[in-house]
Every structure is written in structure tokens, then in C-alpha cells.
PDB file of C-alpha atoms in Angstrom:
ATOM      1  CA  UNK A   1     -66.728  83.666 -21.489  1.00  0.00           C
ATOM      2  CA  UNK A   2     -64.555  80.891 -22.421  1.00  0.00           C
ATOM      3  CA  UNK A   3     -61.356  81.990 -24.196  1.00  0.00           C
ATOM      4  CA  UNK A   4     -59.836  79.157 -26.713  1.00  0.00           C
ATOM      5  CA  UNK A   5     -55.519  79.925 -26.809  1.00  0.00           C
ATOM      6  CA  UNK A   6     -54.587  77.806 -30.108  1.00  0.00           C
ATOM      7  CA  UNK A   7     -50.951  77.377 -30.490  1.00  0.00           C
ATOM      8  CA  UNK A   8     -48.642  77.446 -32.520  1.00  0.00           C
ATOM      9  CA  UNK A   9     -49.999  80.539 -34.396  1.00  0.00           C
ATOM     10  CA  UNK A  10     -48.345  78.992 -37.648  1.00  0.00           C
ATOM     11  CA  UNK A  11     -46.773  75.856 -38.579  1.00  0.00           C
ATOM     12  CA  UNK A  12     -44.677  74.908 -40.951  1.00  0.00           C
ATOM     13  CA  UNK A  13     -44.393  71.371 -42.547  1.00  0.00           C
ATOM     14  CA  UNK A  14     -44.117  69.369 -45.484  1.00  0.00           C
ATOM     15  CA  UNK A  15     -47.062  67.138 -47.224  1.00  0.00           C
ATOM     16  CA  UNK A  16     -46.173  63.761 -45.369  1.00  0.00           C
ATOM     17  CA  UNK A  17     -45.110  65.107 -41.940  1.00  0.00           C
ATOM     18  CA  UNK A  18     -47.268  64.661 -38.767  1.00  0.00           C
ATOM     19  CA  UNK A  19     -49.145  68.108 -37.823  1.00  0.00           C
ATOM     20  CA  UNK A  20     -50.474  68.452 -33.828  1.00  0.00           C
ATOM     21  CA  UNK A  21     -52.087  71.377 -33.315  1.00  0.00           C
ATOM     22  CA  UNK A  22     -53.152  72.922 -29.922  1.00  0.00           C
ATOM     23  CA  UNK A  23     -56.042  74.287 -27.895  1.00  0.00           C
ATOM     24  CA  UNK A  24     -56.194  75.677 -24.654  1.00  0.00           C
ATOM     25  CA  UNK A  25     -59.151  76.792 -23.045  1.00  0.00           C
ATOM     26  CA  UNK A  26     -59.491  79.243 -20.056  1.00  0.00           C
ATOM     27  CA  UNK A  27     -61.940  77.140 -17.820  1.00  0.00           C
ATOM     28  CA  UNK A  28     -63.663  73.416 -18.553  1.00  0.00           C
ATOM     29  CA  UNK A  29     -65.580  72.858 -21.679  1.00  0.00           C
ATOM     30  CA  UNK A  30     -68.612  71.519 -20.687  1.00  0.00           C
ATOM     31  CA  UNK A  31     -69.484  67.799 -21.908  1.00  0.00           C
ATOM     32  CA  UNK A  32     -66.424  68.335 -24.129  1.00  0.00           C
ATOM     33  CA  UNK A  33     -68.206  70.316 -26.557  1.00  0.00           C
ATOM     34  CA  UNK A  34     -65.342  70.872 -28.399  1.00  0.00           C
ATOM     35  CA  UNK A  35     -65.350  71.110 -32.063  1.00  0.00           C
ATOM     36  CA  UNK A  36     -62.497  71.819 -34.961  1.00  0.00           C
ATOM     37  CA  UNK A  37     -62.859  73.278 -38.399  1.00  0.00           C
ATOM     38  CA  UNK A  38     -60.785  73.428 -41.685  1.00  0.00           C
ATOM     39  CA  UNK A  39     -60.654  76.898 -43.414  1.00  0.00           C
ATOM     40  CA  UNK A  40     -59.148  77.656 -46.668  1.00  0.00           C
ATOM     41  CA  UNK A  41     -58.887  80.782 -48.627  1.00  0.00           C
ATOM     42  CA  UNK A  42     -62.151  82.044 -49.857  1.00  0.00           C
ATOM     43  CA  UNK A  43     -64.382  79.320 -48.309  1.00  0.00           C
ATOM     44  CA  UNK A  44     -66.653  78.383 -45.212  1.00  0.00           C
ATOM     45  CA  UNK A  45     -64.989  76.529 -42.504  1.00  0.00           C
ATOM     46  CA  UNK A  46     -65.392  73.067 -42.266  1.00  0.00           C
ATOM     47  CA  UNK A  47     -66.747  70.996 -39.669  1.00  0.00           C
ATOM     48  CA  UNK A  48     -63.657  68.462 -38.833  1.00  0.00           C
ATOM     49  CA  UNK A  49     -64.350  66.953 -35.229  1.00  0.00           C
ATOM     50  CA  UNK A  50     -66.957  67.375 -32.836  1.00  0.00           C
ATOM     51  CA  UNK A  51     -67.196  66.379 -29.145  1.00  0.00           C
ATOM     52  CA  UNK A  52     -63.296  66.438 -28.624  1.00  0.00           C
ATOM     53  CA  UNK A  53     -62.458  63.688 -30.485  1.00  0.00           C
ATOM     54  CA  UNK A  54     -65.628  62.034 -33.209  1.00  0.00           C
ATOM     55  CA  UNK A  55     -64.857  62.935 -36.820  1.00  0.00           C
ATOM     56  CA  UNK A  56     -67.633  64.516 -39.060  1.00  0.00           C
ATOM     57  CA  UNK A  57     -68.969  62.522 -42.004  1.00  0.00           C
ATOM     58  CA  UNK A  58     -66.861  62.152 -44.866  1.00  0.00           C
ATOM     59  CA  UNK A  59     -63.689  63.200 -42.855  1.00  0.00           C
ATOM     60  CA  UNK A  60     -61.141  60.874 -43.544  1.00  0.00           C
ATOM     61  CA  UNK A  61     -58.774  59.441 -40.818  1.00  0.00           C
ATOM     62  CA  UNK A  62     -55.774  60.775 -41.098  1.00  0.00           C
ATOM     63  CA  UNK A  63     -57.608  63.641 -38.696  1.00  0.00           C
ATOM     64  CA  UNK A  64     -58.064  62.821 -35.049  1.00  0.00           C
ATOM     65  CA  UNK A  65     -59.060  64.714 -32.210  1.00  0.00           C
ATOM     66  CA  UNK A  66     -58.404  64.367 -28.568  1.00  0.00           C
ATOM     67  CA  UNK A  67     -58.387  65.904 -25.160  1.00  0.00           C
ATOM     68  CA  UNK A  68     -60.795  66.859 -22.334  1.00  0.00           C
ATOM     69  CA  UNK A  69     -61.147  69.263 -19.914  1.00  0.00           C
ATOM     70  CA  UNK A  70     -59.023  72.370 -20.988  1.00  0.00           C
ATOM     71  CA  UNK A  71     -56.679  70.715 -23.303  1.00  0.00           C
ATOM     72  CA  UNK A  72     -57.638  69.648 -26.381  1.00  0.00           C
ATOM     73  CA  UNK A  73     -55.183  68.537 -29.794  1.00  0.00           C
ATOM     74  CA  UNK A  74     -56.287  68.022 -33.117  1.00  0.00           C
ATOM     75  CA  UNK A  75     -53.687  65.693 -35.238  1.00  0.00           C
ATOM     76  CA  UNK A  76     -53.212  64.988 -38.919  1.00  0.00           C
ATOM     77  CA  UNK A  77     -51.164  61.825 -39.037  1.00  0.00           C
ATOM     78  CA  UNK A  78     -49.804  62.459 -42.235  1.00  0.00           C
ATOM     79  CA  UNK A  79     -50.526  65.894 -43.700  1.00  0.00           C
ATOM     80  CA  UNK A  80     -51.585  66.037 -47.735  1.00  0.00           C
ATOM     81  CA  UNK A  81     -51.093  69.172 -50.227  1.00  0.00           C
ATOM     82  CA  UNK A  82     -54.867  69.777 -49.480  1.00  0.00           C
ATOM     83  CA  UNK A  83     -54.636  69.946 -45.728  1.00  0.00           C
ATOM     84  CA  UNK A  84     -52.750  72.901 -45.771  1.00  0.00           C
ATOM     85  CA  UNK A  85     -55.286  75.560 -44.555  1.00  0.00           C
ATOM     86  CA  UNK A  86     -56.398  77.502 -41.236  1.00  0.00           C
ATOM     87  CA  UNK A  87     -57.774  75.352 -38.182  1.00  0.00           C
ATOM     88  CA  UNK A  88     -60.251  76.606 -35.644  1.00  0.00           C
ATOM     89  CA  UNK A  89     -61.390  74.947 -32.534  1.00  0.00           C
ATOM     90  CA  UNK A  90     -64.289  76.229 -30.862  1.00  0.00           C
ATOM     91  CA  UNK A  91     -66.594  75.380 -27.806  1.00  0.00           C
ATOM     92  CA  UNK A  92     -70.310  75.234 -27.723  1.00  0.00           C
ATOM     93  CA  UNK A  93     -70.785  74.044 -24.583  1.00  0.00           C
ATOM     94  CA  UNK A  94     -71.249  77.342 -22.642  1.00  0.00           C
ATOM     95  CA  UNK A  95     -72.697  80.809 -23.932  1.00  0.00           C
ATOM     96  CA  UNK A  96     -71.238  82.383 -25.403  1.00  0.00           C
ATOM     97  CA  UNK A  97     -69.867  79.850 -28.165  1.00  0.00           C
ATOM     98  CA  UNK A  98     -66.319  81.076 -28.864  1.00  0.00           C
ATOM     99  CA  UNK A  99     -63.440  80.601 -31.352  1.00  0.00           C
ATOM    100  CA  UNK A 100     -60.191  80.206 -31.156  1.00  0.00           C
ATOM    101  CA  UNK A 101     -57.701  82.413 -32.990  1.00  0.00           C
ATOM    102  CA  UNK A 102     -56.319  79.690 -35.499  1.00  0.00           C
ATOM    103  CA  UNK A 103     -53.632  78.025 -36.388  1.00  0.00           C
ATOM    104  CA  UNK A 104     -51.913  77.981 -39.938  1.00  0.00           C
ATOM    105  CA  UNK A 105     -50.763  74.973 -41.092  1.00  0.00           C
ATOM    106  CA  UNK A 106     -48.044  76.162 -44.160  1.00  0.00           C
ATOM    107  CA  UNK A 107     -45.659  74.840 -46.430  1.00  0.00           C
TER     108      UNK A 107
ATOM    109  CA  UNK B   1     -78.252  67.396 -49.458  1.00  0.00           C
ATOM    110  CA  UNK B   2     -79.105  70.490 -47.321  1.00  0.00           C
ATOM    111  CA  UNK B   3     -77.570  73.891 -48.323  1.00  0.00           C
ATOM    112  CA  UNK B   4     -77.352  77.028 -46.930  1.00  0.00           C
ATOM    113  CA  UNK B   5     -77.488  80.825 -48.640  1.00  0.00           C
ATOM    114  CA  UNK B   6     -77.083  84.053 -47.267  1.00  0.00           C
ATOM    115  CA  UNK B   7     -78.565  87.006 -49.022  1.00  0.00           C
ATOM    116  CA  UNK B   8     -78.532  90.798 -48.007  1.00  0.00           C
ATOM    117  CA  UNK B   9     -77.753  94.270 -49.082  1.00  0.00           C
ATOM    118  CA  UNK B  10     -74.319  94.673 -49.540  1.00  0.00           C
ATOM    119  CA  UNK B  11     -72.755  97.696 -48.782  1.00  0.00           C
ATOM    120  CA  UNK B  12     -74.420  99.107 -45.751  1.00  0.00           C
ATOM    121  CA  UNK B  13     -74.052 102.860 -44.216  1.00  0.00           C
ATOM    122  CA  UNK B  14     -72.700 103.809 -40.446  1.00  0.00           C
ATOM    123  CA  UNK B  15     -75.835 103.646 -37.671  1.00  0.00           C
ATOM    124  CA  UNK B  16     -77.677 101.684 -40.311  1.00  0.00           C
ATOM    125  CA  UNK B  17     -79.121  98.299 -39.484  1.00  0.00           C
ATOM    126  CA  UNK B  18     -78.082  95.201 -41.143  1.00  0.00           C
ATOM    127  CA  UNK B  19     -80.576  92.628 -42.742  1.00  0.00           C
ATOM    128  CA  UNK B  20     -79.556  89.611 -44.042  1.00  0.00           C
ATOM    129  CA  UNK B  21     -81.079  86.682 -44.734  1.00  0.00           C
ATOM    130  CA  UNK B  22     -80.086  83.093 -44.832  1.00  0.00           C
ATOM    131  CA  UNK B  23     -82.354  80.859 -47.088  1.00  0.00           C
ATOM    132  CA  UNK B  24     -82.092  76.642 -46.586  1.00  0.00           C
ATOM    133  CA  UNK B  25     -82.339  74.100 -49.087  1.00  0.00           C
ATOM    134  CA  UNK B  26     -82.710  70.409 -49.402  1.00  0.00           C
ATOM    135  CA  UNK B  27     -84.518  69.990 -45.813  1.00  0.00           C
ATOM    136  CA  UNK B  28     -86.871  71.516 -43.304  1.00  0.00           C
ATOM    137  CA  UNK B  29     -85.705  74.231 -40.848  1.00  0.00           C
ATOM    138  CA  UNK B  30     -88.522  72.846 -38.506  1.00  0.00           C
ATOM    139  CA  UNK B  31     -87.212  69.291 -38.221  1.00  0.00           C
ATOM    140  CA  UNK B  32     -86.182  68.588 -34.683  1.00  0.00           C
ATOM    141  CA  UNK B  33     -83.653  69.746 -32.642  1.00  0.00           C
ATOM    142  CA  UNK B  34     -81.424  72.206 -34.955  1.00  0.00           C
ATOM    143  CA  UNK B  35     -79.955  75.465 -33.954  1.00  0.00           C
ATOM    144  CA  UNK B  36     -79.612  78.139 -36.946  1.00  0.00           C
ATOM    145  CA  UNK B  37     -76.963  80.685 -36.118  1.00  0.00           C
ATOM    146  CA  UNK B  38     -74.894  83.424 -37.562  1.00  0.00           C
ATOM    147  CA  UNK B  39     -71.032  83.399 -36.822  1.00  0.00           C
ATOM    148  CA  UNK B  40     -68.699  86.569 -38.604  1.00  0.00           C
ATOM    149  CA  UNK B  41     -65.083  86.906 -39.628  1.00  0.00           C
ATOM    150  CA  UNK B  42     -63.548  89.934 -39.692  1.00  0.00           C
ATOM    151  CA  UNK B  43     -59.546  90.430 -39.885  1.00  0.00           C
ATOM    152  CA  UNK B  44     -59.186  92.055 -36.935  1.00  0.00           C
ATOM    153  CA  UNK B  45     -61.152  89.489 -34.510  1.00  0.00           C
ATOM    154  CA  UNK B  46     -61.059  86.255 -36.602  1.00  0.00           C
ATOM    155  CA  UNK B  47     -64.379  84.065 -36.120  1.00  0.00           C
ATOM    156  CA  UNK B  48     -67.066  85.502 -33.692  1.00  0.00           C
ATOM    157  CA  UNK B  49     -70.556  83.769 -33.329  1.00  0.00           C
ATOM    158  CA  UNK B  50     -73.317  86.164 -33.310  1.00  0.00           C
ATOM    159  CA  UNK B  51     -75.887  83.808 -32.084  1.00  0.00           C
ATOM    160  CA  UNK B  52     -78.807  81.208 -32.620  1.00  0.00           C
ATOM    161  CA  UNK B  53     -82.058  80.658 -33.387  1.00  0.00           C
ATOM    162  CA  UNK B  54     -83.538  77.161 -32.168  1.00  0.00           C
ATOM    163  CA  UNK B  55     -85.871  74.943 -33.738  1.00  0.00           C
ATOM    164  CA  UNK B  56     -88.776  75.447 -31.610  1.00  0.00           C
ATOM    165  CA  UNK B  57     -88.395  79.765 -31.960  1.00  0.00           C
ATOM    166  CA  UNK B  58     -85.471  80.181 -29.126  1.00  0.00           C
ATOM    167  CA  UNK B  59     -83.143  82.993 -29.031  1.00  0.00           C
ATOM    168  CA  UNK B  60     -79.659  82.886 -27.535  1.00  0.00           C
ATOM    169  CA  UNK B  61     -77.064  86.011 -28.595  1.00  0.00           C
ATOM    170  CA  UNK B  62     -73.414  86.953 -27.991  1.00  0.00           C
ATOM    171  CA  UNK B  63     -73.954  88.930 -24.833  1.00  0.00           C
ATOM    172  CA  UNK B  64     -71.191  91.294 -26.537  1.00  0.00           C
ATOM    173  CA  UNK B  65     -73.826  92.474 -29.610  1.00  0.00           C
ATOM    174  CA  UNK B  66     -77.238  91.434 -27.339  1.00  0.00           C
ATOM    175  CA  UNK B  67     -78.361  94.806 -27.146  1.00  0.00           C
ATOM    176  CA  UNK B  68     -78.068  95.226 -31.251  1.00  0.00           C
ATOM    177  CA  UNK B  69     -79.125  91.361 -32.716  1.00  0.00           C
ATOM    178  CA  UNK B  70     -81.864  90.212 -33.674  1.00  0.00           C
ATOM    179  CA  UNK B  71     -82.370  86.713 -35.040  1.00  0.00           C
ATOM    180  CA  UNK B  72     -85.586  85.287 -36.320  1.00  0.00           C
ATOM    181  CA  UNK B  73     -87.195  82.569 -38.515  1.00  0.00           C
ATOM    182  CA  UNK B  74     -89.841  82.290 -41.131  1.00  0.00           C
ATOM    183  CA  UNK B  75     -90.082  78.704 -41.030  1.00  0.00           C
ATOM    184  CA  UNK B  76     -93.238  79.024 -44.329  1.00  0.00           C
ATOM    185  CA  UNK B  77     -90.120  80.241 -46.859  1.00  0.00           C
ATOM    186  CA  UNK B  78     -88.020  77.919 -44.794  1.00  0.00           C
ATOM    187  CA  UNK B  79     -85.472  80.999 -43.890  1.00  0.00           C
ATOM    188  CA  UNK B  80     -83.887  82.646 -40.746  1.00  0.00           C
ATOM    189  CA  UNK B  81     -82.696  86.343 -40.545  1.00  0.00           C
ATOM    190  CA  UNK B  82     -80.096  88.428 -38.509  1.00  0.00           C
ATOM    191  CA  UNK B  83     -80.845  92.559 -37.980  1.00  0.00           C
ATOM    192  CA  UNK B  84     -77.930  94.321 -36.662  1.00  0.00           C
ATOM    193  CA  UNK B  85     -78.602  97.117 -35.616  1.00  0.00           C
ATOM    194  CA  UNK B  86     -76.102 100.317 -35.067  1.00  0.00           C
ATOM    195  CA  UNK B  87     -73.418  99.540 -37.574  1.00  0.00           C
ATOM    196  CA  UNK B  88     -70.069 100.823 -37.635  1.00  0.00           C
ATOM    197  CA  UNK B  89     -66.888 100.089 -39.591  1.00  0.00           C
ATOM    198  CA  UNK B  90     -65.997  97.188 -36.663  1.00  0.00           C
ATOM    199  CA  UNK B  91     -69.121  95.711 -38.262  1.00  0.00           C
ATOM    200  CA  UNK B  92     -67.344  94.867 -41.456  1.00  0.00           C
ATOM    201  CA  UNK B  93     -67.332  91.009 -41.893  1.00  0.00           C
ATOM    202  CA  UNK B  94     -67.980  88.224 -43.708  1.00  0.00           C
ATOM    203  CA  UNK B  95     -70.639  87.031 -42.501  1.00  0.00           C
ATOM    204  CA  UNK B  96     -71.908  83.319 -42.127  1.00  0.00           C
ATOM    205  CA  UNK B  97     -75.416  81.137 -41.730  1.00  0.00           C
ATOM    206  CA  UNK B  98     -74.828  77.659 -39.811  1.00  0.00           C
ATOM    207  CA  UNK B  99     -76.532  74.966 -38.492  1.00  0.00           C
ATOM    208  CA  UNK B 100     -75.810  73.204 -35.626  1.00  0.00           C
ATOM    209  CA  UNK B 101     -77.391  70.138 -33.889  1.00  0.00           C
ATOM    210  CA  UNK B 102     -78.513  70.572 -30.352  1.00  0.00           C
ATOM    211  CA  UNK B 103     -79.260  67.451 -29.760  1.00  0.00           C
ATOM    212  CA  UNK B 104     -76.653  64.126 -28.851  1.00  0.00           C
ATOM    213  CA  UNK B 105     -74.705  64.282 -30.566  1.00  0.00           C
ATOM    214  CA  UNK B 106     -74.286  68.140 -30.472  1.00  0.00           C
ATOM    215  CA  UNK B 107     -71.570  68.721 -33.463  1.00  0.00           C
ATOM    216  CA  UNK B 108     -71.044  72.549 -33.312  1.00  0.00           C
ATOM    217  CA  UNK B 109     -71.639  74.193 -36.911  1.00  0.00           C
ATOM    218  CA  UNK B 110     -71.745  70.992 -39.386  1.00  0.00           C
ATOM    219  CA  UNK B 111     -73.330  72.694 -42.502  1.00  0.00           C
ATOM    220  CA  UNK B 112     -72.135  76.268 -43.622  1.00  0.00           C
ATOM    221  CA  UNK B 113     -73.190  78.863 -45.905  1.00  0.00           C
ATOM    222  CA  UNK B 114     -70.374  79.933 -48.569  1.00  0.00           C
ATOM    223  CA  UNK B 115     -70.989  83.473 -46.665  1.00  0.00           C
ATOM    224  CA  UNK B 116     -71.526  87.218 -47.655  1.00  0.00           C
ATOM    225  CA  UNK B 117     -69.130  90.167 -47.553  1.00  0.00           C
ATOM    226  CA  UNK B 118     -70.739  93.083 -45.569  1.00  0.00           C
ATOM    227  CA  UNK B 119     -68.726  96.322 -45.727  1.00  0.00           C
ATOM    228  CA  UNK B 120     -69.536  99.655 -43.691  1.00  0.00           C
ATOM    229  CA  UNK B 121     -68.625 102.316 -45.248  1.00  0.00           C
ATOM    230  CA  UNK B 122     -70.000 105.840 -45.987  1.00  0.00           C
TER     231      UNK B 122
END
């Protein structure tokens, strides 16, 4: 099993700031399948990238995703009062498909 | 615009199975290529996939619940379904319906259901 290490466990910023948040995986990720979701209080997550570094529809820009291998980051350029939530990365390119631990992005 | 709902029980007793039900909306559950899976969040062990169902009638599971899941599909009421079987108070979740593409481009989960609180208790 393929264990995601997301670091840091919180981080604290203002709206405006640059966010780069962290995932480590314990072996390869096959083909790079290597996705990261958006979760705020009371809601589903939310498909942000997918394959490392492609952005899901309707995503807007200021997200970007890169890395291979067993490092991957997920950066929001410029961080807005509504990206202040819980990020997830996950891999689902070997069984089983596994989650990280998440990462809160505060205030 | 295809939606996803999860439907079940509620509250559900110790060593009793789990049924829930996740109903899809706006599209076909047989179109090609689409995983349906179920993925939990507890507290204590954040997000945990439970496992797929493919397109074509596939299984794959979590080889950590394997010997308690069962997923299937009933593609006529365009629906898939999760039995868990064995429940205990680690059981207690919010549990999720997904789909995912497995074909290129594979996107991990892209649509979500808003999820259902499942509680274990006696």
C-alpha cells in the first residue's frame, strides 16, 4: 500500500499570500496518478488536479499542480477567502487507492 | 449535469450489515469506461476508499475491509450499492459515492455525492 505524507499538517496565511502544499508518497505513483481535492466544512471533496499536474474543469488557475515520482506539490498562487479549506492528495494508480492525511490551509 | 445521491438506513446496530445505496442522475452508469466507488471519512482515519465497481460489472476492494464489502450495480434503476458487513463503532463514517474515469485521462474521483452520516451505535 502506498502511504501519501502531506505536510505541513496546517498552514497559516493570509487571502493574497502564495500557499505550497506537500505530498510525499512512500514508493512511485504509477503513471502519476496523482490527484488533489478541496474540502470544506460540511461538503464533498472536490476534484482539484488530476494526473500530477492537469486542473479539473471549472478550476480556475490560480491552482497548479506539479511533481512526479514520489514528490508531488499542489500551489495556489494567490490564495482567496474561499480557498481556505482542507486539501487531500490521493493516488489511484495502485490498489489500494489511498489518501493522504490533509493539509489545512487557515487564516 | 450528472449527480450523485447516497441513500441508506441511518443509524445502524454493532455486527449488523450496512446497505446503502448510491442513486445517479443526469447520465448513464453504463456509459463507457467509469468506475463507481465508495470512499469514507471518519475522524479518526480521515478519507479511506472502500472500493469500486467498474462499468462493465468489475469489483476491486480495500484489501483492509475485502473480507466484509460488497459493491454492486443495478444498472436498470441506474444505481450502485455498498453492504458492509460486521459493523462496529470504527465503522462510523460519513460515507461517500464517486465516480471516477478509468480511462485516459484517469482523473481520480471527479463527481461526488454530498454523502451520508452512518453512526454505530447500540
Amino acid at each position: 500500500e502506498i502511504v501519501l505524507t502531506q505536510s505541513p499538517a496546517t498552514l497559516s496565511l493570509s487571502p493574497g499570500e502564495r500557499a505550497t502544499l506537500s505530498c510525499r508518497a512512500s514508493q512511485s505513483v504509477i503513471s502519476n496518478y496523482l490527484a488533489w481535492y478541496q474540502q470544506k466544512p460540511g461538503q464533498a471533496p472536490r476534484l482539484l488536479i488530476y494526473g500530477a499536474s492537469s486542473r479539473a474543469t471549472g478550476i480556475p488557475d490560480r491552482f497548479s499542480g506539479s511533481g512526479s515520482g514520489t514528490d508531488f506539490t499542489l500551489t495556489v498562487s494567490r490564495l482567496e477567502p474561499e480557498d481556505f479549506a482542507v486539501y487531500y492528495c490521493q493516488q489511484y494508480g495502485s490498489s489500494p487507492w489511498t489518501f493522504g492525511q490533509g493539509t489545512e490551509v487557515e487564516i | 449535469q450528472l449527480q450523485l445521491q447516497e441513500s441508506g438506513p441511518g443509524p445502524v446496530k454493532p455486527s449488523e450489515t450496512l446497505s446503502l445505496t448510491c442513486t445517479v442522475s443526469g447520465g448513464s452508469m453504463s456509459s463507457f469506461g467509469y468506475y463507481w466507488g465508495w470512499i469514507r471519512q471518519s475522524p479518526g482515519k480521515g478519507l479511506e476508499w472502500i472500493g469500486n465497481i467498474y462499468y462493465s460489472g468489475n469489483t476491486y476492494y480495500n484489501p483492509s475491509l475485502k473480507s466484509r464489502v460488497t459493491i454492486s450495480v443495478d444498472t436498470s434503476k441506474n444505481q450502485f450499492s455498498l453492504n458492509l458487513s460486521s459493523m462496529t463503532a470504527a465503522d462510523t463514517a460519513v460515507y461517500y459515492c464517486a465516480r471516477s474515469s478509468g480511462t485516459s485521462p484517469k482523473r481520480g474521483f471527479d463527481i461526488w455525492g454530498q454523502g451520508t452520516m452512518v453512526t454505530v451505535s447500540s
